[in-house]
XYZ file of N, CA and C in Angstrom:
195
model
N 103.348 116.069 120.542
C 101.967 115.869 120.164
C 101.942 114.818 119.065
N 101.184 113.769 119.265
C 101.096 112.748 118.227
C 100.034 113.151 117.214
N 100.144 112.579 116.029
C 99.222 112.911 114.956
C 98.054 111.931 114.966
N 96.879 112.398 115.329
C 95.681 111.577 115.309
C 94.631 112.157 114.382
N 94.971 113.160 113.592
C 93.995 113.871 112.794
C 94.319 113.785 111.312
N 93.271 113.623 110.528
C 93.367 113.695 109.071
C 92.018 114.211 108.564
N 91.977 114.618 107.322
C 90.719 115.045 106.719
C 90.674 114.499 105.302
N 89.583 113.786 104.996
C 89.460 113.195 103.675
C 88.180 113.629 102.966
N 87.568 114.684 103.442
C 86.343 115.230 102.852
C 86.599 116.648 102.342
N 85.739 117.109 101.420
C 85.873 118.488 100.945
C 85.111 119.436 101.868
N 85.278 120.733 101.648
C 84.716 121.709 102.591
C 83.199 121.675 102.663
N 82.516 121.429 101.560
C 81.049 121.392 101.593
C 80.537 120.184 102.363
N 81.192 119.053 102.226
C 80.804 117.856 102.981
C 81.004 118.071 104.475
N 82.135 118.652 104.852
C 82.409 118.921 106.267
C 81.394 119.923 106.819
N 81.090 120.960 106.058
C 80.126 121.978 106.504
C 78.747 121.362 106.728
N 78.333 120.486 105.841
C 77.039 119.819 105.996
C 77.052 118.874 107.192
N 78.122 118.112 107.343
C 78.239 117.133 108.417
C 78.140 117.785 109.799
N 78.738 118.974 109.947
C 78.762 119.659 111.239
C 77.758 120.806 111.328
N 76.832 120.878 110.367
C 75.786 121.911 110.332
C 76.377 123.314 110.519
N 77.350 123.626 109.680
C 78.038 124.913 109.744
C 77.182 125.977 109.064
N 76.891 127.051 109.783
C 76.105 128.145 109.221
C 76.976 129.081 108.385
N 78.217 129.300 108.796
C 79.122 130.224 108.119
C 80.362 129.463 107.667
N 80.460 129.209 106.369
C 81.618 128.513 105.829
C 82.602 129.566 105.338
N 83.578 129.908 106.163
C 84.523 130.978 105.855
C 85.845 130.441 105.304
N 85.870 129.201 104.876
C 87.109 128.618 104.370
C 87.222 128.787 102.870
N 88.433 128.718 102.403
C 88.688 128.606 100.968
C 88.826 127.109 100.692
N 89.056 126.754 99.465
C 89.237 125.345 99.101
C 90.393 124.746 99.892
N 90.194 123.546 100.410
C 91.306 122.829 101.035
C 91.315 121.401 100.513
N 92.503 120.875 100.356
C 92.679 119.512 99.872
C 92.658 118.546 101.044
N 92.272 117.277 100.780
C 92.369 116.272 101.846
C 93.803 116.177 102.363
N 93.936 115.975 103.657
C 95.249 115.840 104.289
C 95.302 114.503 105.011
N 96.223 113.611 104.631
C 96.312 112.321 105.308
C 96.799 112.443 106.755
N 97.445 113.545 107.075
C 97.898 113.795 108.439
C 97.940 115.282 108.687
N 97.415 115.713 109.828
C 97.459 117.128 110.199
C 98.390 117.233 111.398
N 99.502 117.884 111.189
C 100.545 118.001 112.202
C 100.581 119.425 112.754
N 101.224 119.652 113.888
C 101.350 121.008 114.419
C 101.904 121.969 113.366
N 101.350 123.144 113.345
C 101.681 124.239 112.424
C 101.138 124.044 111.020
N 100.392 122.962 110.751
C 99.703 122.815 109.474
C 98.441 123.669 109.533
N 98.005 124.163 108.403
C 96.734 124.870 108.323
C 95.645 123.853 108.052
N 94.598 123.878 108.872
C 93.522 122.902 108.764
C 92.185 123.568 109.104
N 91.079 123.025 108.584
C 89.768 123.580 108.910
C 89.380 123.258 110.346
N 88.763 124.250 111.003
C 88.304 124.105 112.384
C 86.867 124.618 112.451
N 85.990 123.855 113.098
C 84.613 124.297 113.321
C 84.551 124.871 114.727
N 84.030 126.086 114.830
C 83.943 126.760 116.127
C 82.669 127.587 116.185
N 82.354 128.098 117.377
C 81.200 128.984 117.529
C 81.608 130.399 117.128
N 80.795 131.022 116.295
C 81.024 132.404 115.878
C 80.453 133.354 116.933
N 80.703 134.632 116.766
C 80.215 135.639 117.706
C 78.691 135.647 117.799
N 78.023 135.265 116.696
C 76.557 135.259 116.704
C 75.979 133.951 117.255
N 76.848 133.048 117.750
C 76.395 131.800 118.334
C 76.259 130.649 117.355
N 76.344 130.932 116.067
C 76.265 129.900 115.045
C 77.620 129.231 114.866
N 77.629 128.076 114.225
C 78.888 127.402 113.923
C 79.495 128.003 112.660
N 80.811 128.146 112.690
C 81.529 128.606 111.510
C 82.739 127.707 111.305
N 83.167 127.592 110.049
C 84.367 126.829 109.734
C 85.401 127.793 109.184
N 86.580 127.780 109.789
C 87.677 128.656 109.383
C 88.956 127.825 109.274
N 89.913 128.333 108.522
C 91.222 127.693 108.459
C 92.106 128.298 109.531
N 92.732 127.440 110.324
C 93.592 127.899 111.412
C 94.860 127.067 111.431
N 95.874 127.601 112.066
C 97.097 126.848 112.297
C 96.805 125.848 113.409
N 97.074 124.581 113.159
C 96.727 123.518 114.090
C 97.828 123.306 115.116
N 97.454 123.041 116.354
C 98.421 122.710 117.383
C 98.278 123.585 118.612
N 99.159 123.353 119.544
C 99.177 124.106 120.791
C 100.311 125.121 120.749
N 100.087 126.330 121.253
C 101.184 127.289 121.317
C 102.219 126.828 122.346
N 103.453 127.004 122.011
C 104.528 126.645 122.928
C 104.921 127.853 123.740
N 104.880 127.723 125.047
C 105.295 128.813 125.916
C 106.795 128.722 126.113
N 107.458 129.808 125.858
C 108.908 129.835 126.017
C 109.269 130.882 127.069
N 110.069 130.461 128.019
C 110.430 131.367 129.121
C 111.561 132.284 128.732
């Protein structure tokens, strides 16, 4: 997986930019590169249908046989 992601904004700016109703993140610092297994903010739909921002481990799970 190549690195095409970075974040240079704070959590309030990101929440406003993506109209996040539920900001469930703690403080995060700007990251010049977000690589697999890094923790990064993700905007997703919450159970109530609103957008929420949470910190998640970034990347794809590797399936091992």
